[in-house]
Amino acid sequence: MTETKKKGQKKQSIAAQDSIQRGREIVVDACHTLSSLGYLAGIGGNVALRIGDRMAVTPSAADYFSMEPEDICILDLHSLEILSGQRSPSVESGLHAAFFQSRPDIAASVHTHQPLASAMALLDQFVPLLYKEEIDALGDRVPVVGYGPSGTGMLVKAFRKSVRSSFNGYLLRNHGVICGAPTMKEAIRNVRILEKAAALYLESAIKENAGAGRTVLAEVLDSLKPYQNAKVE
């Protein structure tokens, strides 16, 4: 091997390492942001980022507020073999990999347990999207994926069957939410837009079924206002 070729390979190796480190940092920053929003509760939820034919994913059973870049696992995108990292990867790694494999245009995948959209998942009710901002980000609705236990091939299979190029967000029945986008910033924006849309839908549904006491109804509607009025950047 020539000296020039060796130098070229060394540069490529350094560039790849830098890309992986930056990917880890992006995932950690996303976890901190989503935790501050209340979308990752405790150790629930997970985040992944495509890095070429690899994937950076959050570890299993980790506290998101205290997470550091070295905690992030690097997996082969197709085999899910652990390539780097000292911790066990999220049990939902297969879910994120299925998203990336089915949607080459997506590089960031966020699975949350955000309160209102997750309530819609428990109701098995898709979220209709009415406004241009919502439709541009997520499609004309956020469909419900058939139930599969968390961390199982059954859930991955159900999700893979549901993925469409026209939908960037999905409700996982009896579980939570998963949204994707070309960048992590856009993926976080998508889950925020979805939460706001879920708040609007639930407010409308509550008003249509106002058989409960008016005081209770007023309290419920007031609790939705922070989500409806949230500014999404």
JSON list of C-alpha atoms in Angstrom, two decimals:
[
{"chain": "A", "resi": 1, "resn": "MET", "atom": "CA", "xyz": [0.00, 0.00, 0.00]},
{"chain": "A", "resi": 2, "resn": "THR", "atom": "CA", "xyz": [1.38, 3.41, -0.96]},
{"chain": "A", "resi": 3, "resn": "GLU", "atom": "CA", "xyz": [2.01, 6.12, 1.61]},
{"chain": "A", "resi": 4, "resn": "THR", "atom": "CA", "xyz": [-0.53, 8.37, -0.13]},
{"chain": "A", "resi": 5, "resn": "LYS", "atom": "CA", "xyz": [-3.22, 5.70, 0.13]},
{"chain": "A", "resi": 6, "resn": "LYS", "atom": "CA", "xyz": [-2.44, 5.14, 3.81]},
{"chain": "A", "resi": 7, "resn": "LYS", "atom": "CA", "xyz": [-2.79, 8.85, 4.50]},
{"chain": "A", "resi": 8, "resn": "GLY", "atom": "CA", "xyz": [-6.09, 8.93, 2.62]},
{"chain": "A", "resi": 9, "resn": "GLN", "atom": "CA", "xyz": [-7.48, 6.04, 4.65]},
{"chain": "A", "resi": 10, "resn": "LYS", "atom": "CA", "xyz": [-6.34, 7.67, 7.88]},
{"chain": "A", "resi": 11, "resn": "LYS", "atom": "CA", "xyz": [-8.14, 10.90, 6.96]},
{"chain": "A", "resi": 12, "resn": "GLN", "atom": "CA", "xyz": [-11.31, 8.94, 6.16]},
{"chain": "A", "resi": 13, "resn": "SER", "atom": "CA", "xyz": [-11.08, 7.14, 9.50]},
{"chain": "A", "resi": 14, "resn": "ILE", "atom": "CA", "xyz": [-10.67, 10.40, 11.40]},
{"chain": "A", "resi": 15, "resn": "ALA", "atom": "CA", "xyz": [-13.59, 11.94, 9.50]},
{"chain": "A", "resi": 16, "resn": "ALA", "atom": "CA", "xyz": [-15.78, 8.93, 10.32]},
{"chain": "A", "resi": 17, "resn": "GLN", "atom": "CA", "xyz": [-14.86, 9.15, 14.01]},
{"chain": "A", "resi": 18, "resn": "ASP", "atom": "CA", "xyz": [-15.65, 12.87, 14.04]},
{"chain": "A", "resi": 19, "resn": "SER", "atom": "CA", "xyz": [-19.02, 12.18, 12.39]},
{"chain": "A", "resi": 20, "resn": "ILE", "atom": "CA", "xyz": [-19.87, 9.54, 14.98]},
{"chain": "A", "resi": 21, "resn": "GLN", "atom": "CA", "xyz": [-18.87, 11.81, 17.87]},
{"chain": "A", "resi": 22, "resn": "ARG", "atom": "CA", "xyz": [-20.97, 14.63, 16.45]},
{"chain": "A", "resi": 23, "resn": "GLY", "atom": "CA", "xyz": [-23.88, 12.21, 16.04]},
{"chain": "A", "resi": 24, "resn": "ARG", "atom": "CA", "xyz": [-23.62, 11.20, 19.69]},
{"chain": "A", "resi": 25, "resn": "GLU", "atom": "CA", "xyz": [-23.67, 14.86, 20.71]},
{"chain": "A", "resi": 26, "resn": "ILE", "atom": "CA", "xyz": [-26.75, 15.55, 18.57]},
{"chain": "A", "resi": 27, "resn": "VAL", "atom": "CA", "xyz": [-28.61, 12.63, 20.17]},
{"chain": "A", "resi": 28, "resn": "VAL", "atom": "CA", "xyz": [-27.71, 13.78, 23.69]},
{"chain": "A", "resi": 29, "resn": "ASP", "atom": "CA", "xyz": [-28.79, 17.37, 22.95]},
{"chain": "A", "resi": 30, "resn": "ALA", "atom": "CA", "xyz": [-32.09, 16.03, 21.61]},
{"chain": "A", "resi": 31, "resn": "CYS", "atom": "CA", "xyz": [-32.64, 13.98, 24.77]},
{"chain": "A", "resi": 32, "resn": "HIS", "atom": "CA", "xyz": [-32.07, 17.04, 26.96]},
{"chain": "A", "resi": 33, "resn": "THR", "atom": "CA", "xyz": [-34.50, 19.11, 24.87]},
{"chain": "A", "resi": 34, "resn": "LEU", "atom": "CA", "xyz": [-37.21, 16.44, 24.82]},
{"chain": "A", "resi": 35, "resn": "SER", "atom": "CA", "xyz": [-36.83, 15.82, 28.56]},
{"chain": "A", "resi": 36, "resn": "SER", "atom": "CA", "xyz": [-37.25, 19.52, 29.30]},
{"chain": "A", "resi": 37, "resn": "LEU", "atom": "CA", "xyz": [-40.49, 19.44, 27.27]},
{"chain": "A", "resi": 38, "resn": "GLY", "atom": "CA", "xyz": [-41.76, 16.48, 29.28]},
{"chain": "A", "resi": 39, "resn": "TYR", "atom": "CA", "xyz": [-41.78, 14.19, 26.25]},
{"chain": "A", "resi": 40, "resn": "LEU", "atom": "CA", "xyz": [-39.22, 11.72, 27.64]},
{"chain": "A", "resi": 41, "resn": "ALA", "atom": "CA", "xyz": [-40.42, 10.66, 31.09]},
{"chain": "A", "resi": 42, "resn": "GLY", "atom": "CA", "xyz": [-37.80, 9.12, 33.37]},
{"chain": "A", "resi": 43, "resn": "ILE", "atom": "CA", "xyz": [-36.19, 6.44, 31.23]},
{"chain": "A", "resi": 44, "resn": "GLY", "atom": "CA", "xyz": [-39.13, 6.15, 28.81]},
{"chain": "A", "resi": 45, "resn": "GLY", "atom": "CA", "xyz": [-38.71, 7.00, 25.12]},
{"chain": "A", "resi": 46, "resn": "ASN", "atom": "CA", "xyz": [-35.62, 6.92, 22.92]},
{"chain": "A", "resi": 47, "resn": "VAL", "atom": "CA", "xyz": [-33.81, 8.78, 20.14]},
{"chain": "A", "resi": 48, "resn": "ALA", "atom": "CA", "xyz": [-31.79, 7.65, 17.11]},
{"chain": "A", "resi": 49, "resn": "LEU", "atom": "CA", "xyz": [-29.75, 9.30, 14.37]},
{"chain": "A", "resi": 50, "resn": "ARG", "atom": "CA", "xyz": [-28.62, 7.79, 11.07]},
{"chain": "A", "resi": 51, "resn": "ILE", "atom": "CA", "xyz": [-24.88, 8.14, 10.38]},
{"chain": "A", "resi": 52, "resn": "GLY", "atom": "CA", "xyz": [-24.26, 6.57, 6.98]},
{"chain": "A", "resi": 53, "resn": "ASP", "atom": "CA", "xyz": [-24.79, 2.82, 7.37]},
{"chain": "A", "resi": 54, "resn": "ARG", "atom": "CA", "xyz": [-24.70, 3.17, 11.15]},
{"chain": "A", "resi": 55, "resn": "MET", "atom": "CA", "xyz": [-27.09, 4.44, 13.77]},
{"chain": "A", "resi": 56, "resn": "ALA", "atom": "CA", "xyz": [-26.49, 6.34, 17.01]},
{"chain": "A", "resi": 57, "resn": "VAL", "atom": "CA", "xyz": [-29.15, 5.37, 19.55]},
{"chain": "A", "resi": 58, "resn": "THR", "atom": "CA", "xyz": [-29.83, 6.04, 23.21]},
{"chain": "A", "resi": 59, "resn": "PRO", "atom": "CA", "xyz": [-28.95, 3.30, 25.71]},
{"chain": "A", "resi": 60, "resn": "SER", "atom": "CA", "xyz": [-31.50, 1.23, 27.58]},
{"chain": "A", "resi": 61, "resn": "ALA", "atom": "CA", "xyz": [-32.71, 2.38, 31.02]},
{"chain": "A", "resi": 62, "resn": "ALA", "atom": "CA", "xyz": [-30.78, 5.65, 31.02]},
{"chain": "A", "resi": 63, "resn": "ASP", "atom": "CA", "xyz": [-31.62, 8.96, 32.67]},
{"chain": "A", "resi": 64, "resn": "TYR", "atom": "CA", "xyz": [-31.94, 11.50, 29.87]},
{"chain": "A", "resi": 65, "resn": "PHE", "atom": "CA", "xyz": [-31.12, 14.60, 31.89]},
{"chain": "A", "resi": 66, "resn": "SER", "atom": "CA", "xyz": [-27.71, 13.23, 32.90]},
{"chain": "A", "resi": 67, "resn": "MET", "atom": "CA", "xyz": [-26.87, 11.48, 29.62]},
{"chain": "A", "resi": 68, "resn": "GLU", "atom": "CA", "xyz": [-23.44, 12.10, 28.07]},
{"chain": "A", "resi": 69, "resn": "PRO", "atom": "CA", "xyz": [-22.17, 11.47, 24.48]},
{"chain": "A", "resi": 70, "resn": "GLU", "atom": "CA", "xyz": [-20.14, 8.42, 25.58]},
{"chain": "A", "resi": 71, "resn": "ASP", "atom": "CA", "xyz": [-23.40, 6.78, 26.74]},
{"chain": "A", "resi": 72, "resn": "ILE", "atom": "CA", "xyz": [-24.75, 6.67, 23.17]},
{"chain": "A", "resi": 73, "resn": "CYS", "atom": "CA", "xyz": [-24.54, 3.33, 21.35]},
{"chain": "A", "resi": 74, "resn": "ILE", "atom": "CA", "xyz": [-23.42, 2.98, 17.73]},
{"chain": "A", "resi": 75, "resn": "LEU", "atom": "CA", "xyz": [-25.09, 0.12, 15.84]},
{"chain": "A", "resi": 76, "resn": "ASP", "atom": "CA", "xyz": [-24.93, -1.31, 12.35]},
{"chain": "A", "resi": 77, "resn": "LEU", "atom": "CA", "xyz": [-28.10, -0.01, 10.72]},
{"chain": "A", "resi": 78, "resn": "HIS", "atom": "CA", "xyz": [-29.04, -3.37, 9.22]},
{"chain": "A", "resi": 79, "resn": "SER", "atom": "CA", "xyz": [-27.74, -6.08, 11.57]},
{"chain": "A", "resi": 80, "resn": "LEU", "atom": "CA", "xyz": [-28.08, -3.97, 14.76]},
{"chain": "A", "resi": 81, "resn": "GLU", "atom": "CA", "xyz": [-24.65, -5.23, 15.79]},
{"chain": "A", "resi": 82, "resn": "ILE", "atom": "CA", "xyz": [-23.13, -3.04, 18.50]},
{"chain": "A", "resi": 83, "resn": "LEU", "atom": "CA", "xyz": [-20.11, -1.32, 16.94]},
{"chain": "A", "resi": 84, "resn": "SER", "atom": "CA", "xyz": [-19.30, 1.07, 19.76]},
{"chain": "A", "resi": 85, "resn": "GLY", "atom": "CA", "xyz": [-20.52, 1.92, 23.24]},
{"chain": "A", "resi": 86, "resn": "GLN", "atom": "CA", "xyz": [-20.29, 0.51, 26.74]},
{"chain": "A", "resi": 87, "resn": "ARG", "atom": "CA", "xyz": [-24.02, 0.27, 27.45]},
{"chain": "A", "resi": 88, "resn": "SER", "atom": "CA", "xyz": [-26.88, -1.83, 26.10]},
{"chain": "A", "resi": 89, "resn": "PRO", "atom": "CA", "xyz": [-28.78, -0.07, 23.31]},
{"chain": "A", "resi": 90, "resn": "SER", "atom": "CA", "xyz": [-32.45, 0.80, 23.57]},
{"chain": "A", "resi": 91, "resn": "VAL", "atom": "CA", "xyz": [-34.84, -2.13, 23.19]},
{"chain": "A", "resi": 92, "resn": "GLU", "atom": "CA", "xyz": [-36.55, -0.02, 20.51]},
{"chain": "A", "resi": 93, "resn": "SER", "atom": "CA", "xyz": [-33.43, 0.08, 18.30]},
{"chain": "A", "resi": 94, "resn": "GLY", "atom": "CA", "xyz": [-35.18, -2.18, 15.79]},
{"chain": "A", "resi": 95, "resn": "LEU", "atom": "CA", "xyz": [-38.05, 0.30, 15.56]},
{"chain": "A", "resi": 96, "resn": "HIS", "atom": "CA", "xyz": [-35.73, 3.15, 14.63]},
{"chain": "A", "resi": 97, "resn": "ALA", "atom": "CA", "xyz": [-33.79, 0.95, 12.20]},
{"chain": "A", "resi": 98, "resn": "ALA", "atom": "CA", "xyz": [-37.05, -0.02, 10.48]},
{"chain": "A", "resi": 99, "resn": "PHE", "atom": "CA", "xyz": [-37.88, 3.68, 10.08]},
{"chain": "A", "resi": 100, "resn": "PHE", "atom": "CA", "xyz": [-34.49, 4.46, 8.55]},
{"chain": "A", "resi": 101, "resn": "GLN", "atom": "CA", "xyz": [-34.56, 1.41, 6.27]},
{"chain": "A", "resi": 102, "resn": "SER", "atom": "CA", "xyz": [-38.09, 2.19, 5.02]},
{"chain": "A", "resi": 103, "resn": "ARG", "atom": "CA", "xyz": [-37.48, 5.92, 4.64]},
{"chain": "A", "resi": 104, "resn": "PRO", "atom": "CA", "xyz": [-34.06, 6.77, 3.14]},
{"chain": "A", "resi": 105, "resn": "ASP", "atom": "CA", "xyz": [-34.99, 10.46, 3.38]},
{"chain": "A", "resi": 106, "resn": "ILE", "atom": "CA", "xyz": [-35.15, 10.33, 7.18]},
{"chain": "A", "resi": 107, "resn": "ALA", "atom": "CA", "xyz": [-32.02, 10.68, 9.32]},
{"chain": "A", "resi": 108, "resn": "ALA", "atom": "CA", "xyz": [-33.53, 11.36, 12.75]},
{"chain": "A", "resi": 109, "resn": "SER", "atom": "CA", "xyz": [-36.08, 9.27, 14.63]},
{"chain": "A", "resi": 110, "resn": "VAL", "atom": "CA", "xyz": [-37.67, 10.23, 17.95]},
{"chain": "A", "resi": 111, "resn": "HIS", "atom": "CA", "xyz": [-39.86, 7.93, 20.07]},
{"chain": "A", "resi": 112, "resn": "THR", "atom": "CA", "xyz": [-41.64, 9.76, 22.90]},
{"chain": "A", "resi": 113, "resn": "HIS", "atom": "CA", "xyz": [-44.26, 9.25, 25.57]},
{"chain": "A", "resi": 114, "resn": "GLN", "atom": "CA", "xyz": [-45.55, 12.81, 25.29]},
{"chain": "A", "resi": 115, "resn": "PRO", "atom": "CA", "xyz": [-48.83, 13.14, 27.21]},
{"chain": "A", "resi": 116, "resn": "LEU", "atom": "CA", "xyz": [-51.55, 14.18, 24.77]},
{"chain": "A", "resi": 117, "resn": "ALA", "atom": "CA", "xyz": [-50.44, 12.36, 21.62]},
{"chain": "A", "resi": 118, "resn": "SER", "atom": "CA", "xyz": [-49.85, 9.27, 23.76]},
{"chain": "A", "resi": 119, "resn": "ALA", "atom": "CA", "xyz": [-53.42, 9.62, 25.04]},
{"chain": "A", "resi": 120, "resn": "MET", "atom": "CA", "xyz": [-54.55, 9.48, 21.42]},
{"chain": "A", "resi": 121, "resn": "ALA", "atom": "CA", "xyz": [-52.53, 6.29, 20.99]},
{"chain": "A", "resi": 122, "resn": "LEU", "atom": "CA", "xyz": [-54.33, 4.79, 24.00]},
{"chain": "A", "resi": 123, "resn": "LEU", "atom": "CA", "xyz": [-57.66, 5.77, 22.44]},
{"chain": "A", "resi": 124, "resn": "ASP", "atom": "CA", "xyz": [-56.58, 4.14, 19.15]},
{"chain": "A", "resi": 125, "resn": "GLN", "atom": "CA", "xyz": [-57.52, 7.41, 17.45]},
{"chain": "A", "resi": 126, "resn": "PHE", "atom": "CA", "xyz": [-55.46, 8.90, 14.64]},
{"chain": "A", "resi": 127, "resn": "VAL", "atom": "CA", "xyz": [-54.70, 12.63, 14.83]},
{"chain": "A", "resi": 128, "resn": "PRO", "atom": "CA", "xyz": [-56.27, 14.60, 11.96]},
{"chain": "A", "resi": 129, "resn": "LEU", "atom": "CA", "xyz": [-54.10, 17.47, 10.76]},
{"chain": "A", "resi": 130, "resn": "LEU", "atom": "CA", "xyz": [-55.83, 20.57, 9.44]},
{"chain": "A", "resi": 131, "resn": "TYR", "atom": "CA", "xyz": [-53.30, 23.39, 9.22]},
{"chain": "A", "resi": 132, "resn": "LYS", "atom": "CA", "xyz": [-50.58, 23.96, 6.65]},
{"chain": "A", "resi": 133, "resn": "GLU", "atom": "CA", "xyz": [-47.79, 23.86, 9.24]},
{"chain": "A", "resi": 134, "resn": "GLU", "atom": "CA", "xyz": [-49.01, 20.46, 10.47]},
{"chain": "A", "resi": 135, "resn": "ILE", "atom": "CA", "xyz": [-49.53, 18.98, 7.01]},
{"chain": "A", "resi": 136, "resn": "ASP", "atom": "CA", "xyz": [-46.17, 20.23, 5.73]},
{"chain": "A", "resi": 137, "resn": "ALA", "atom": "CA", "xyz": [-44.42, 18.63, 8.70]},
{"chain": "A", "resi": 138, "resn": "LEU", "atom": "CA", "xyz": [-46.35, 15.41, 9.22]},
{"chain": "A", "resi": 139, "resn": "GLY", "atom": "CA", "xyz": [-48.75, 14.75, 6.33]},
{"chain": "A", "resi": 140, "resn": "ASP", "atom": "CA", "xyz": [-52.54, 14.98, 6.40]},
{"chain": "A", "resi": 141, "resn": "ARG", "atom": "CA", "xyz": [-52.86, 12.80, 9.52]},
{"chain": "A", "resi": 142, "resn": "VAL", "atom": "CA", "xyz": [-50.90, 10.83, 12.07]},
{"chain": "A", "resi": 143, "resn": "PRO", "atom": "CA", "xyz": [-51.99, 7.17, 11.76]},
{"chain": "A", "resi": 144, "resn": "VAL", "atom": "CA", "xyz": [-52.13, 4.53, 14.47]},
{"chain": "A", "resi": 145, "resn": "VAL", "atom": "CA", "xyz": [-49.76, 1.55, 14.22]},
{"chain": "A", "resi": 146, "resn": "GLY", "atom": "CA", "xyz": [-51.21, -1.80, 15.29]},
{"chain": "A", "resi": 147, "resn": "TYR", "atom": "CA", "xyz": [-50.26, -2.95, 18.77]},
{"chain": "A", "resi": 148, "resn": "GLY", "atom": "CA", "xyz": [-47.07, -4.84, 19.52]},
{"chain": "A", "resi": 149, "resn": "PRO", "atom": "CA", "xyz": [-45.33, -5.19, 22.90]},
{"chain": "A", "resi": 150, "resn": "SER", "atom": "CA", "xyz": [-42.49, -2.74, 23.46]},
{"chain": "A", "resi": 151, "resn": "GLY", "atom": "CA", "xyz": [-39.10, -3.92, 22.23]},
{"chain": "A", "resi": 152, "resn": "THR", "atom": "CA", "xyz": [-40.44, -6.87, 20.24]},
{"chain": "A", "resi": 153, "resn": "GLY", "atom": "CA", "xyz": [-40.26, -7.95, 16.63]},
{"chain": "A", "resi": 154, "resn": "MET", "atom": "CA", "xyz": [-44.06, -7.82, 16.60]},
{"chain": "A", "resi": 155, "resn": "LEU", "atom": "CA", "xyz": [-44.00, -4.06, 17.09]},
{"chain": "A", "resi": 156, "resn": "VAL", "atom": "CA", "xyz": [-41.24, -3.60, 14.51]},
{"chain": "A", "resi": 157, "resn": "LYS", "atom": "CA", "xyz": [-43.22, -5.64, 11.97]},
{"chain": "A", "resi": 158, "resn": "ALA", "atom": "CA", "xyz": [-46.43, -3.70, 12.62]},
{"chain": "A", "resi": 159, "resn": "PHE", "atom": "CA", "xyz": [-44.58, -0.40, 12.31]},
{"chain": "A", "resi": 160, "resn": "ARG", "atom": "CA", "xyz": [-42.75, -1.40, 9.13]},
{"chain": "A", "resi": 161, "resn": "LYS", "atom": "CA", "xyz": [-46.11, -2.27, 7.52]},
{"chain": "A", "resi": 162, "resn": "SER", "atom": "CA", "xyz": [-47.49, 1.16, 8.44]},
{"chain": "A", "resi": 163, "resn": "VAL", "atom": "CA", "xyz": [-44.62, 3.37, 7.28]},
{"chain": "A", "resi": 164, "resn": "ARG", "atom": "CA", "xyz": [-45.45, 5.55, 4.28]},
{"chain": "A", "resi": 165, "resn": "SER", "atom": "CA", "xyz": [-43.49, 8.28, 2.54]},
{"chain": "A", "resi": 166, "resn": "SER", "atom": "CA", "xyz": [-46.44, 10.63, 3.10]},
{"chain": "A", "resi": 167, "resn": "PHE", "atom": "CA", "xyz": [-46.45, 10.30, 6.91]},
{"chain": "A", "resi": 168, "resn": "ASN", "atom": "CA", "xyz": [-43.65, 11.52, 9.19]},
{"chain": "A", "resi": 169, "resn": "GLY", "atom": "CA", "xyz": [-45.39, 10.79, 12.48]},
{"chain": "A", "resi": 170, "resn": "TYR", "atom": "CA", "xyz": [-47.11, 7.69, 13.90]},
{"chain": "A", "resi": 171, "resn": "LEU", "atom": "CA", "xyz": [-49.00, 6.75, 17.05]},
{"chain": "A", "resi": 172, "resn": "LEU", "atom": "CA", "xyz": [-47.94, 3.40, 18.49]},
{"chain": "A", "resi": 173, "resn": "ARG", "atom": "CA", "xyz": [-51.13, 1.88, 19.83]},
{"chain": "A", "resi": 174, "resn": "ASN", "atom": "CA", "xyz": [-51.23, 1.68, 23.66]},
{"chain": "A", "resi": 175, "resn": "HIS", "atom": "CA", "xyz": [-47.66, 2.94, 23.74]},
{"chain": "A", "resi": 176, "resn": "GLY", "atom": "CA", "xyz": [-46.57, 6.35, 22.47]},
{"chain": "A", "resi": 177, "resn": "VAL", "atom": "CA", "xyz": [-45.32, 8.28, 19.45]},
{"chain": "A", "resi": 178, "resn": "ILE", "atom": "CA", "xyz": [-42.59, 8.04, 16.83]},
{"chain": "A", "resi": 179, "resn": "CYS", "atom": "CA", "xyz": [-41.67, 10.87, 14.45]},
{"chain": "A", "resi": 180, "resn": "GLY", "atom": "CA", "xyz": [-38.95, 11.16, 11.85]},
{"chain": "A", "resi": 181, "resn": "ALA", "atom": "CA", "xyz": [-37.33, 13.90, 9.78]},
{"chain": "A", "resi": 182, "resn": "PRO", "atom": "CA", "xyz": [-34.21, 14.64, 7.72]},
{"chain": "A", "resi": 183, "resn": "THR", "atom": "CA", "xyz": [-32.64, 16.40, 10.73]},
{"chain": "A", "resi": 184, "resn": "MET", "atom": "CA", "xyz": [-32.94, 16.07, 14.51]},
{"chain": "A", "resi": 185, "resn": "LYS", "atom": "CA", "xyz": [-34.12, 19.67, 14.81]},
{"chain": "A", "resi": 186, "resn": "GLU", "atom": "CA", "xyz": [-37.00, 18.91, 12.42]},
{"chain": "A", "resi": 187, "resn": "ALA", "atom": "CA", "xyz": [-37.85, 15.65, 14.21]},
{"chain": "A", "resi": 188, "resn": "ILE", "atom": "CA", "xyz": [-38.17, 17.51, 17.53]},
{"chain": "A", "resi": 189, "resn": "ARG", "atom": "CA", "xyz": [-40.27, 20.15, 15.81]},
{"chain": "A", "resi": 190, "resn": "ASN", "atom": "CA", "xyz": [-42.52, 17.40, 14.45]},
{"chain": "A", "resi": 191, "resn": "VAL", "atom": "CA", "xyz": [-43.27, 15.91, 17.88]},
{"chain": "A", "resi": 192, "resn": "ARG", "atom": "CA", "xyz": [-44.07, 19.39, 19.17]},
{"chain": "A", "resi": 193, "resn": "ILE", "atom": "CA", "xyz": [-46.42, 20.07, 16.27]},
{"chain": "A", "resi": 194, "resn": "LEU", "atom": "CA", "xyz": [-48.07, 16.70, 16.88]},
{"chain": "A", "resi": 195, "resn": "GLU", "atom": "CA", "xyz": [-48.63, 17.47, 20.58]},
{"chain": "A", "resi": 196, "resn": "LYS", "atom": "CA", "xyz": [-50.26, 20.76, 19.68]},
{"chain": "A", "resi": 197, "resn": "ALA", "atom": "CA", "xyz": [-52.52, 19.05, 17.12]},
{"chain": "A", "resi": 198, "resn": "ALA", "atom": "CA", "xyz": [-53.49, 16.39, 19.67]},
{"chain": "A", "resi": 199, "resn": "ALA", "atom": "CA", "xyz": [-54.44, 19.13, 22.15]},
{"chain": "A", "resi": 200, "resn": "LEU", "atom": "CA", "xyz": [-56.71, 20.79, 19.58]},
{"chain": "A", "resi": 201, "resn": "TYR", "atom": "CA", "xyz": [-58.37, 17.48, 18.71]},
{"chain": "A", "resi": 202, "resn": "LEU", "atom": "CA", "xyz": [-58.94, 16.52, 22.35]},
{"chain": "A", "resi": 203, "resn": "GLU", "atom": "CA", "xyz": [-60.40, 19.94, 23.16]},
{"chain": "A", "resi": 204, "resn": "SER", "atom": "CA", "xyz": [-62.88, 19.55, 20.31]},
{"chain": "A", "resi": 205, "resn": "ALA", "atom": "CA", "xyz": [-63.78, 16.00, 21.38]},
{"chain": "A", "resi": 206, "resn": "ILE", "atom": "CA", "xyz": [-64.32, 17.07, 24.99]},
{"chain": "A", "resi": 207, "resn": "LYS", "atom": "CA", "xyz": [-66.60, 19.94, 23.96]},
{"chain": "A", "resi": 208, "resn": "GLU", "atom": "CA", "xyz": [-68.67, 17.59, 21.81]},
{"chain": "A", "resi": 209, "resn": "ASN", "atom": "CA", "xyz": [-69.11, 15.20, 24.74]},
{"chain": "A", "resi": 210, "resn": "ALA", "atom": "CA", "xyz": [-69.78, 17.72, 27.48]},
{"chain": "A", "resi": 211, "resn": "GLY", "atom": "CA", "xyz": [-72.06, 15.52, 29.53]},
{"chain": "A", "resi": 212, "resn": "ALA", "atom": "CA", "xyz": [-69.71, 15.71, 32.51]},
{"chain": "A", "resi": 213, "resn": "GLY", "atom": "CA", "xyz": [-69.97, 18.49, 35.09]},
{"chain": "A", "resi": 214, "resn": "ARG", "atom": "CA", "xyz": [-69.16, 21.88, 33.63]},
{"chain": "A", "resi": 215, "resn": "THR", "atom": "CA", "xyz": [-66.58, 22.59, 36.36]},
{"chain": "A", "resi": 216, "resn": "VAL", "atom": "CA", "xyz": [-64.65, 19.42, 35.55]},
{"chain": "A", "resi": 217, "resn": "LEU", "atom": "CA", "xyz": [-64.90, 20.19, 31.83]},
{"chain": "A", "resi": 218, "resn": "ALA", "atom": "CA", "xyz": [-63.55, 23.70, 32.35]},
{"chain": "A", "resi": 219, "resn": "GLU", "atom": "CA", "xyz": [-60.60, 22.33, 34.32]},
{"chain": "A", "resi": 220, "resn": "VAL", "atom": "CA", "xyz": [-59.77, 19.83, 31.60]},
{"chain": "A", "resi": 221, "resn": "LEU", "atom": "CA", "xyz": [-59.96, 22.46, 28.87]},
{"chain": "A", "resi": 222, "resn": "ASP", "atom": "CA", "xyz": [-57.75, 24.81, 30.88]},
{"chain": "A", "resi": 223, "resn": "SER", "atom": "CA", "xyz": [-55.15, 22.05, 31.23]},
{"chain": "A", "resi": 224, "resn": "LEU", "atom": "CA", "xyz": [-54.92, 21.81, 27.43]},
{"chain": "A", "resi": 225, "resn": "LYS", "atom": "CA", "xyz": [-54.21, 25.51, 26.84]},
{"chain": "A", "resi": 226, "resn": "PRO", "atom": "CA", "xyz": [-50.42, 25.36, 27.38]},
{"chain": "A", "resi": 227, "resn": "TYR", "atom": "CA", "xyz": [-50.19, 22.73, 24.63]},
{"chain": "A", "resi": 228, "resn": "GLN", "atom": "CA", "xyz": [-52.48, 24.60, 22.24]},
{"chain": "A", "resi": 229, "resn": "ASN", "atom": "CA", "xyz": [-50.66, 27.89, 22.69]},
{"chain": "A", "resi": 230, "resn": "ALA", "atom": "CA", "xyz": [-47.14, 26.47, 22.66]},
{"chain": "A", "resi": 231, "resn": "LYS", "atom": "CA", "xyz": [-44.86, 28.20, 20.17]},
{"chain": "A", "resi": 232, "resn": "VAL", "atom": "CA", "xyz": [-43.17, 25.73, 17.83]},
{"chain": "A", "resi": 233, "resn": "GLU", "atom": "CA", "xyz": [-39.94, 26.95, 16.27]}
]
